[in-house]
Coordinates of C-alpha atoms in Angstrom, one line a residue:
M24 CA 37.2 20.0 -22.2
K25 CA 36.2 19.7 -18.5
N26 CA 32.7 21.1 -19.1
F27 CA 32.1 18.9 -22.2
Y28 CA 32.9 15.7 -20.0
S29 CA 30.6 17.1 -17.1
L30 CA 27.7 18.3 -19.6
Y31 CA 27.7 15.0 -21.9
I32 CA 30.0 12.1 -21.2
K33 CA 29.4 11.7 -17.5
P34 CA 25.6 11.7 -18.0
A35 CA 25.8 9.3 -20.9
V36 CA 28.1 7.1 -19.0
K37 CA 25.6 7.1 -16.1
I38 CA 22.7 6.3 -18.3
L39 CA 24.4 3.6 -20.1
G40 CA 25.7 1.9 -17.0
S41 CA 22.6 2.0 -15.0
I42 CA 20.5 -0.8 -13.8
K43 CA 17.3 0.4 -15.3
F44 CA 19.0 0.7 -18.6
A45 CA 20.3 -2.9 -18.4
F46 CA 16.5 -4.2 -17.4
I47 CA 15.1 -2.2 -20.5
L48 CA 17.8 -4.0 -22.9
I49 CA 17.3 -7.3 -21.2
I50 CA 13.4 -6.9 -21.9
S51 CA 13.7 -5.7 -25.4
L52 CA 16.1 -8.7 -26.2
I53 CA 13.5 -11.1 -24.7
I54 CA 10.9 -9.6 -26.7
L55 CA 12.8 -9.7 -30.1
S56 CA 13.8 -13.2 -29.4
I57 CA 10.3 -14.3 -29.0
I58 CA 9.4 -12.6 -32.3
G59 CA 12.5 -14.2 -33.9
S60 CA 11.4 -17.5 -32.7
I61 CA 7.8 -17.2 -34.2
I62 CA 8.6 -15.1 -37.5
S63 CA 11.0 -16.9 -39.9
D64 CA 11.1 -17.7 -43.7
A65 CA 9.3 -21.0 -43.1
S66 CA 6.5 -19.4 -41.1
I67 CA 5.8 -16.2 -42.6
D68 CA 3.5 -17.4 -45.3
K69 CA 1.4 -18.9 -42.5
I70 CA 1.2 -16.0 -40.3
K71 CA 0.1 -13.9 -43.1
Y72 CA -3.3 -15.8 -43.1
N73 CA -3.9 -15.1 -39.3
F74 CA -7.1 -13.1 -39.1
I75 CA -5.6 -10.1 -37.3
V76 CA -2.7 -10.0 -39.9
S77 CA -5.2 -10.3 -42.8
L78 CA -7.1 -7.4 -41.6
F79 CA -4.2 -5.0 -42.4
F80 CA -2.3 -7.0 -45.2
D81 CA -3.2 -8.7 -48.6
T82 CA -3.0 -12.2 -48.2
S83 CA -2.7 -12.7 -51.9
S84 CA 0.6 -10.7 -52.2
N85 CA 3.9 -10.6 -50.3
E86 CA 2.8 -7.4 -48.8
F87 CA 3.2 -8.9 -45.2
R88 CA 6.5 -10.3 -46.0
D89 CA 8.0 -7.2 -47.3
F90 CA 6.7 -5.2 -44.2
V91 CA 8.2 -7.8 -42.0
S92 CA 11.5 -7.8 -43.9
T93 CA 11.8 -4.0 -44.1
L94 CA 11.6 -3.8 -40.2
G95 CA 14.4 -6.4 -40.1
L96 CA 12.2 -9.0 -38.1
L97 CA 12.7 -11.7 -40.8
N98 CA 16.1 -12.4 -39.7
I99 CA 15.8 -11.0 -36.2
Y100 CA 19.0 -12.2 -34.8
T101 CA 21.2 -10.6 -37.5
S102 CA 19.1 -7.5 -37.7
P103 CA 21.0 -4.2 -37.0
L104 CA 18.3 -3.5 -34.3
F105 CA 19.4 -6.9 -32.4
I106 CA 23.1 -6.5 -33.0
T107 CA 22.8 -2.8 -31.5
L108 CA 20.9 -3.7 -28.4
L109 CA 23.5 -6.4 -27.9
S110 CA 26.4 -3.8 -28.4
L111 CA 24.5 -1.6 -25.8
F112 CA 24.3 -4.3 -23.3
T113 CA 28.1 -5.2 -23.6
I114 CA 28.7 -1.4 -23.0
N115 CA 26.4 -1.4 -20.0
L116 CA 28.1 -4.5 -18.7
L117 CA 31.5 -2.9 -19.0
I118 CA 30.5 0.3 -17.5
C119 CA 29.0 -1.8 -14.6
T120 CA 32.1 -3.9 -14.3
F121 CA 34.4 -0.9 -13.8
K122 CA 32.0 0.8 -11.2
L123 CA 32.7 -2.6 -9.1
F124 CA 36.5 -2.5 -9.1
P125 CA 36.7 0.0 -6.0
F126 CA 34.5 -2.2 -4.1
A127 CA 36.4 -5.4 -5.1
K128 CA 39.7 -3.9 -4.1
K129 CA 38.4 -2.4 -0.6
G130 CA 35.3 -4.5 0.1
F131 CA 32.5 -3.2 2.3
P132 CA 33.6 0.0 3.9
F133 CA 33.9 0.9 7.4
I134 CA 30.5 2.5 8.8
D135 CA 30.0 4.8 11.8
E136 CA 29.6 3.1 15.1
S137 CA 26.1 4.7 15.4
A138 CA 25.0 2.7 12.4
L139 CA 25.6 -0.8 14.1
K140 CA 21.9 -1.7 15.0
N141 CA 22.5 -5.3 16.1
E142 CA 23.1 -5.8 19.7
A143 CA 24.1 -8.7 21.9
A144 CA 24.9 -8.9 25.7
F145 CA 28.6 -9.7 25.9
K146 CA 30.7 -10.2 29.0
D147 CA 34.3 -10.3 27.3
D148 CA 36.3 -7.5 25.6
I149 CA 36.6 -6.8 21.9
S150 CA 39.8 -9.1 21.6
A151 CA 37.7 -12.2 22.2
V152 CA 35.8 -11.6 19.0
T153 CA 38.8 -10.7 17.2
D154 CA 40.4 -13.8 18.4
F155 CA 37.6 -15.8 17.3
F156 CA 37.8 -14.6 13.6
Y157 CA 41.4 -15.0 13.6
K158 CA 41.1 -18.7 14.6
E159 CA 38.5 -19.1 11.8
G160 CA 40.6 -17.8 9.2
W161 CA 38.7 -14.3 8.6
H162 CA 40.8 -11.1 7.7
V163 CA 40.7 -8.8 10.5
S164 CA 41.2 -4.9 10.2
R165 CA 40.7 -2.1 12.3
S166 CA 39.4 1.3 11.4
P167 CA 41.7 4.1 10.7
E168 CA 39.5 6.5 12.4
N169 CA 38.4 4.3 15.2
N170 CA 40.6 1.7 16.7
N171 CA 37.8 0.2 18.5
L172 CA 35.8 -0.6 15.5
V173 CA 36.8 -3.8 13.7
K174 CA 36.1 -5.5 10.4
A175 CA 36.3 -9.1 9.7
E176 CA 36.2 -10.4 6.4
H177 CA 35.5 -13.8 4.7
H178 CA 36.0 -15.1 1.3
K179 CA 37.8 -12.0 0.0
P180 CA 38.2 -13.4 -3.5
G181 CA 34.6 -13.5 -3.7
R182 CA 34.4 -10.0 -3.9
Y183 CA 35.7 -10.5 -7.7
G184 CA 32.9 -13.0 -8.4
V185 CA 30.6 -10.7 -10.1
I186 CA 33.5 -8.9 -11.8
I187 CA 34.4 -12.3 -13.2
T188 CA 31.0 -13.1 -14.3
H189 CA 30.7 -9.9 -16.2
F190 CA 33.6 -10.2 -17.9
G191 CA 32.6 -13.8 -18.9
I192 CA 29.5 -12.4 -20.3
I193 CA 31.6 -9.5 -22.0
F194 CA 34.1 -11.9 -23.7
I195 CA 31.0 -14.2 -25.1
M196 CA 29.7 -11.1 -26.6
I197 CA 33.0 -9.9 -28.0
G198 CA 33.6 -13.3 -29.3
A199 CA 30.1 -13.6 -30.9
F200 CA 30.6 -10.3 -32.7
I201 CA 33.8 -11.1 -34.1
G202 CA 32.4 -14.4 -35.5
H203 CA 29.4 -12.6 -37.0
Y204 CA 31.6 -9.8 -38.8
M205 CA 34.7 -11.8 -39.6
G206 CA 33.5 -15.4 -39.9
F207 CA 31.1 -17.2 -42.4
S208 CA 28.9 -20.1 -42.5
G209 CA 27.9 -21.9 -45.8
S210 CA 27.9 -25.3 -47.3
M211 CA 29.9 -27.3 -50.1
L212 CA 28.4 -29.7 -52.3
V213 CA 31.3 -31.9 -53.6
F214 CA 31.0 -34.6 -56.2
E215 CA 33.2 -38.0 -56.1
N216 CA 36.5 -37.1 -57.5
Q217 CA 35.8 -33.3 -57.8
I218 CA 38.0 -30.6 -56.1
L219 CA 36.6 -27.4 -55.0
N220 CA 37.7 -24.6 -52.7
E221 CA 34.5 -22.6 -52.9
V222 CA 31.7 -22.2 -50.0
E223 CA 28.3 -20.7 -50.8
K224 CA 26.6 -18.7 -47.8
Q225 CA 22.8 -18.7 -47.5
N226 CA 22.6 -15.2 -49.3
G227 CA 24.4 -16.8 -52.3
E228 CA 27.6 -15.1 -51.6
K229 CA 30.9 -17.2 -52.6
I230 CA 33.6 -17.4 -50.3
Q231 CA 37.1 -18.8 -51.6
L232 CA 39.2 -21.0 -49.1
N233 CA 42.9 -20.8 -49.2
F234 CA 42.7 -24.6 -49.6
A235 CA 40.8 -27.1 -51.7
V236 CA 38.4 -30.1 -50.9
K237 CA 38.6 -33.5 -52.9
L238 CA 35.8 -36.1 -52.2
N239 CA 37.6 -39.3 -52.8
D240 CA 34.7 -41.6 -51.9
F241 CA 31.2 -41.7 -50.3
N242 CA 29.8 -44.5 -48.5
I243 CA 26.1 -44.7 -47.1
E244 CA 24.7 -47.6 -45.1
F245 CA 21.0 -48.0 -44.8
Y246 CA 19.0 -50.0 -42.1
E247 CA 18.4 -53.4 -43.5
G248 CA 15.0 -53.3 -45.5
S249 CA 14.6 -49.8 -45.1
K250 CA 15.2 -46.4 -47.3
T251 CA 16.5 -44.8 -43.9
A252 CA 20.1 -43.9 -43.8
K253 CA 22.1 -45.6 -40.9
A254 CA 25.5 -43.9 -41.5
F255 CA 27.1 -41.9 -44.2
T256 CA 30.9 -41.1 -44.4
S257 CA 32.9 -39.0 -47.0
N258 CA 36.7 -39.6 -47.3
I259 CA 38.2 -36.3 -48.3
S260 CA 41.6 -35.0 -49.2
L261 CA 42.7 -31.4 -48.4
V262 CA 44.7 -29.8 -51.2
E263 CA 47.1 -27.0 -51.1
N264 CA 49.2 -25.7 -54.2
D265 CA 48.2 -28.9 -55.7
N266 CA 49.5 -31.2 -53.0
E267 CA 47.5 -33.4 -50.8
V268 CA 48.1 -32.2 -47.1
K269 CA 45.5 -34.5 -45.4
N270 CA 43.4 -37.3 -45.7
V271 CA 40.6 -38.0 -43.6
D272 CA 37.0 -39.3 -43.1
I273 CA 34.1 -37.1 -42.0
N274 CA 30.9 -38.4 -40.9
V275 CA 28.0 -37.0 -38.9
N276 CA 29.6 -37.2 -35.6
H277 CA 33.1 -36.6 -36.4
P278 CA 33.8 -33.3 -38.2
L279 CA 37.0 -31.8 -39.4
K280 CA 38.5 -28.8 -38.4
Y281 CA 41.4 -27.4 -40.7
K282 CA 42.8 -23.9 -40.3
D283 CA 40.0 -22.9 -37.7
V284 CA 37.4 -23.9 -40.8
V285 CA 34.9 -26.7 -39.6
F286 CA 33.5 -29.0 -42.0
Y287 CA 30.3 -30.9 -40.9
Q288 CA 28.6 -33.8 -42.8
A289 CA 25.3 -32.6 -43.5
S290 CA 23.6 -34.2 -46.5
Y291 CA 24.1 -36.1 -49.6
G292 CA 22.6 -36.5 -53.0
Q293 CA 22.9 -37.5 -56.6
S294 CA 23.7 -35.9 -59.9
P295 CA 21.8 -37.1 -63.0
H296 CA 24.6 -36.0 -65.0
N297 CA 27.3 -38.3 -63.4
D298 CA 28.5 -41.5 -64.9
M299 CA 26.8 -43.7 -62.2
V300 CA 27.6 -47.6 -61.8
M301 CA 24.7 -49.7 -60.6
N302 CA 25.7 -53.2 -59.2
V303 CA 23.0 -55.7 -60.0
L304 CA 22.9 -59.2 -58.8
I305 CA 21.8 -61.5 -61.9
S306 CA 20.9 -65.2 -61.1
K307 CA 19.9 -67.9 -63.5
D308 CA 20.2 -71.7 -63.5
N309 CA 21.8 -71.8 -59.6
K310 CA 24.5 -69.2 -61.0
S311 CA 25.0 -65.6 -59.6
E312 CA 26.9 -62.9 -60.9
T313 CA 27.1 -59.3 -59.7
V314 CA 27.6 -56.7 -62.8
G315 CA 28.2 -53.0 -63.0
L316 CA 25.8 -51.5 -65.0
K317 CA 25.9 -48.2 -66.5
Y318 CA 23.1 -46.0 -67.9
G319 CA 22.1 -46.9 -71.5
K320 CA 25.0 -49.3 -71.9
A321 CA 24.2 -52.9 -72.9
Y322 CA 25.8 -55.9 -71.0
D323 CA 25.8 -59.3 -72.2
F324 CA 24.9 -61.9 -70.0
N325 CA 24.4 -65.5 -71.6
D326 CA 22.0 -65.2 -74.6
Y327 CA 20.7 -62.1 -73.3
K328 CA 21.4 -58.0 -73.4
I329 CA 20.5 -56.1 -70.1
V330 CA 20.4 -52.6 -70.3
V331 CA 19.5 -49.8 -67.8
R332 CA 16.8 -47.8 -69.4
D333 CA 16.2 -45.3 -66.5
F334 CA 17.1 -44.2 -62.9
Y335 CA 15.0 -42.6 -60.3
S336 CA 16.9 -41.3 -57.1
D337 CA 13.5 -41.1 -55.3
I338 CA 10.9 -43.2 -56.8
A339 CA 7.4 -42.7 -56.0
Y340 CA 4.1 -44.2 -57.1
N341 CA 1.2 -42.2 -58.6
S342 CA -2.1 -44.1 -57.8
Q343 CA -4.2 -41.7 -60.0
T344 CA -2.1 -42.2 -63.3
G345 CA -0.7 -45.7 -62.4
E346 CA 3.0 -44.5 -63.2
Y347 CA 6.0 -44.3 -61.5
Y348 CA 7.8 -40.8 -61.1
N349 CA 10.8 -39.4 -59.5
K350 CA 10.0 -37.3 -56.4
S351 CA 13.4 -35.7 -55.7
Y352 CA 17.1 -35.8 -56.6
N353 CA 17.9 -37.0 -53.0
L354 CA 18.9 -40.6 -52.7
S355 CA 15.9 -41.4 -50.7
N356 CA 14.5 -44.3 -52.7
P357 CA 16.7 -45.2 -55.6
A358 CA 15.5 -47.4 -58.4
L359 CA 16.5 -48.5 -62.0
Y360 CA 14.6 -49.6 -64.7
L361 CA 16.1 -52.9 -66.1
A362 CA 15.2 -54.0 -69.7
V363 CA 16.3 -57.6 -71.0
Y364 CA 16.5 -58.2 -74.8
D365 CA 17.3 -61.3 -77.0
K366 CA 20.4 -61.3 -79.4
E367 CA 18.2 -60.0 -82.0
G368 CA 17.1 -57.0 -79.8
R369 CA 13.5 -58.0 -79.1
G370 CA 12.3 -56.9 -75.6
L371 CA 11.9 -59.8 -73.3
M372 CA 10.9 -57.9 -69.9
G373 CA 11.5 -54.6 -68.2
G374 CA 10.6 -53.3 -64.7
W375 CA 11.8 -51.3 -61.9
L376 CA 14.5 -52.7 -59.2
L377 CA 14.5 -50.9 -55.9
L378 CA 17.9 -50.4 -54.2
Y379 CA 16.2 -51.5 -50.7
S380 CA 14.7 -54.7 -51.9
K381 CA 15.4 -57.5 -49.5
E382 CA 14.9 -60.3 -51.9
P383 CA 15.6 -60.5 -55.7
T384 CA 12.8 -59.9 -58.2
Y385 CA 12.4 -63.4 -60.2
V386 CA 11.3 -63.4 -63.7
E387 CA 9.4 -66.7 -64.3
P388 CA 9.5 -66.7 -68.2
L389 CA 13.3 -66.1 -68.1
N390 CA 13.9 -68.2 -65.1
M391 CA 16.1 -65.3 -64.1
A392 CA 16.3 -63.3 -60.8
F393 CA 17.8 -59.7 -60.5
Q394 CA 18.3 -57.5 -57.4
F395 CA 19.8 -53.7 -57.3
K396 CA 22.6 -54.2 -54.8
E397 CA 24.8 -51.2 -55.0
L398 CA 24.9 -47.6 -56.4
K399 CA 28.5 -46.3 -57.1
D400 CA 30.1 -42.9 -58.6
V401 CA 26.8 -41.0 -58.5
V402 CA 26.6 -39.2 -55.3
Y403 CA 27.5 -35.8 -54.0
S404 CA 28.7 -35.3 -50.3
G405 CA 27.1 -32.2 -48.8
F406 CA 29.3 -30.3 -46.0
S407 CA 28.1 -27.5 -43.8
V408 CA 31.2 -25.2 -43.5
K409 CA 31.9 -22.9 -40.7
Y410 CA 34.6 -20.3 -39.9
N411 CA 34.4 -18.6 -36.5
P412 CA 37.6 -16.7 -35.6
G413 CA 35.9 -15.5 -32.5
I414 CA 34.9 -18.9 -31.1
S415 CA 38.0 -19.4 -28.7
I416 CA 37.1 -16.0 -27.0
V417 CA 33.6 -17.3 -26.3
Y418 CA 35.0 -20.4 -25.0
F419 CA 37.3 -18.3 -22.7
G420 CA 34.2 -16.2 -21.9
G421 CA 32.4 -19.2 -20.8
I422 CA 35.1 -20.3 -18.4
L423 CA 35.3 -17.1 -17.0
L424 CA 31.3 -17.2 -16.4
C425 CA 31.6 -20.5 -14.8
F426 CA 34.4 -19.5 -12.5
G427 CA 32.5 -16.0 -11.7
V428 CA 29.4 -18.2 -10.7
V429 CA 31.4 -20.5 -8.4
F430 CA 32.9 -17.4 -6.8
I431 CA 29.8 -15.8 -6.2
Y432 CA 27.9 -18.8 -4.8
L433 CA 30.7 -20.9 -3.0
L434 CA 32.7 -17.9 -1.9
N435 CA 30.2 -15.7 -0.7
Y436 CA 31.8 -12.7 0.4
T437 CA 30.9 -11.7 3.9
A438 CA 32.1 -8.7 6.2
I439 CA 31.1 -8.2 9.8
I440 CA 31.7 -4.7 11.4
F441 CA 31.4 -4.9 15.1
T442 CA 32.5 -3.0 18.4
V443 CA 32.2 -3.9 21.9
S444 CA 31.3 -1.0 24.5
N445 CA 29.9 -1.3 28.1
G446 CA 29.1 -5.0 27.8
I447 CA 27.3 -4.9 24.6
L448 CA 28.4 -6.3 21.2
K449 CA 27.4 -4.0 18.3
Y450 CA 27.5 -5.4 14.9
K451 CA 26.3 -5.4 11.5
V452 CA 26.7 -7.9 8.7
F453 CA 27.3 -7.3 5.1
T454 CA 26.9 -10.2 2.4
H455 CA 27.1 -10.6 -1.1
R456 CA 24.1 -12.5 -1.4
K457 CA 20.8 -12.5 0.8
F458 CA 20.4 -16.2 0.7
P459 CA 23.7 -17.8 0.1
L460 CA 24.2 -21.5 -0.1
V461 CA 26.4 -21.3 2.9
N462 CA 26.4 -18.5 5.3
P463 CA 29.6 -17.8 6.9
A464 CA 28.0 -15.6 9.7
D465 CA 26.4 -18.7 11.3
K466 CA 29.5 -19.7 13.1
F467 CA 29.8 -16.3 14.6
Y468 CA 26.0 -16.3 15.7
K469 CA 26.4 -19.8 17.4
Y470 CA 29.6 -19.3 19.0
F471 CA 28.6 -16.1 20.5
N472 CA 24.9 -17.4 21.2
I473 CA 23.4 -14.8 19.0
S474 CA 19.7 -15.5 18.2

């Protein structure tokens, strides 16, 4: 067993914990990150037409996409190669961190007097130097082998700075791994009055929650005279065992967290199959009335019948055909086609009314005006749903990382080993950082006029 450790375990640990190996891993991760930022689902079809790529791959097929996907470069940040490199980097940090514990415990070791290369003329004895360090709050100790060899240490807690920093990164990595393998990220599209407990991931996989979401109401505000959404809010209820346990509003800047599952307001849209209500302001003879119209159902107004014959969620105009068409099912530019009939059912007028119109549409032959004011009971609310059980570990790692950096830069561990012999002060300064923000040794140089 001892031979196995010496032959295999010890060399493997030495390689995995080496600075050279860490450098190789960091460079590899940087290169893969650059590739990941260039190659994506959105850009792959453009890249295949690149001149160099076209020399090796058929641009009329998905040959290049298949090749990149096989190498795991299409989703590089979740690829086995990227995860493996991050795992190795975490192991490297762990080994390096444990190697630092003996130093953190003992600090810079005593060295032989002959290794003290810095010298300065000195009239007093060694007690004058030790008294100075005591007054300045340094920790002073003598060599167990040479009582005339003294070590003064400043900011001893700073010895743990690198260890704390390493552990911060390690905890961030561990939290990220837990979140990746045990958490999920997906979306939910919930229609008004619908109860849903299913989250769909990007790969189509369905995740069942142990509670359900009911969309009670969805409100959207637009900038006046514009089709740009100003704000949209979902009022939802959380349902467990057929009982409502929570009612809350969610908007873009106010997500909901429940049982470590976070819901973000992400989108909204319209279903052509919902029983929508379109509020239309109708004016005639200085009298106005807002009526709720439903698709295909006639509404009696004075001596007229008013019917919504069509509805487009995102109306657009084709200048070549001269016709209006529905560009998408998103509520980007809603419009309804309103038709007016007399009592005998003869058509009197028909035309499109835009939801964003600032002014009513006036129909002179009928002496009537119409304005599309509000759209109700038609939309769904889209939520981005995330569950990350490792996020608290990531936050803890982030706190450790911040403390570690503070320890390294503001508590710069410094040790001065010195002796006095024959009117000569011999010393050597050891410090964690070559260019610290504050050099504790400066007072030592100034007090004893050392240039």
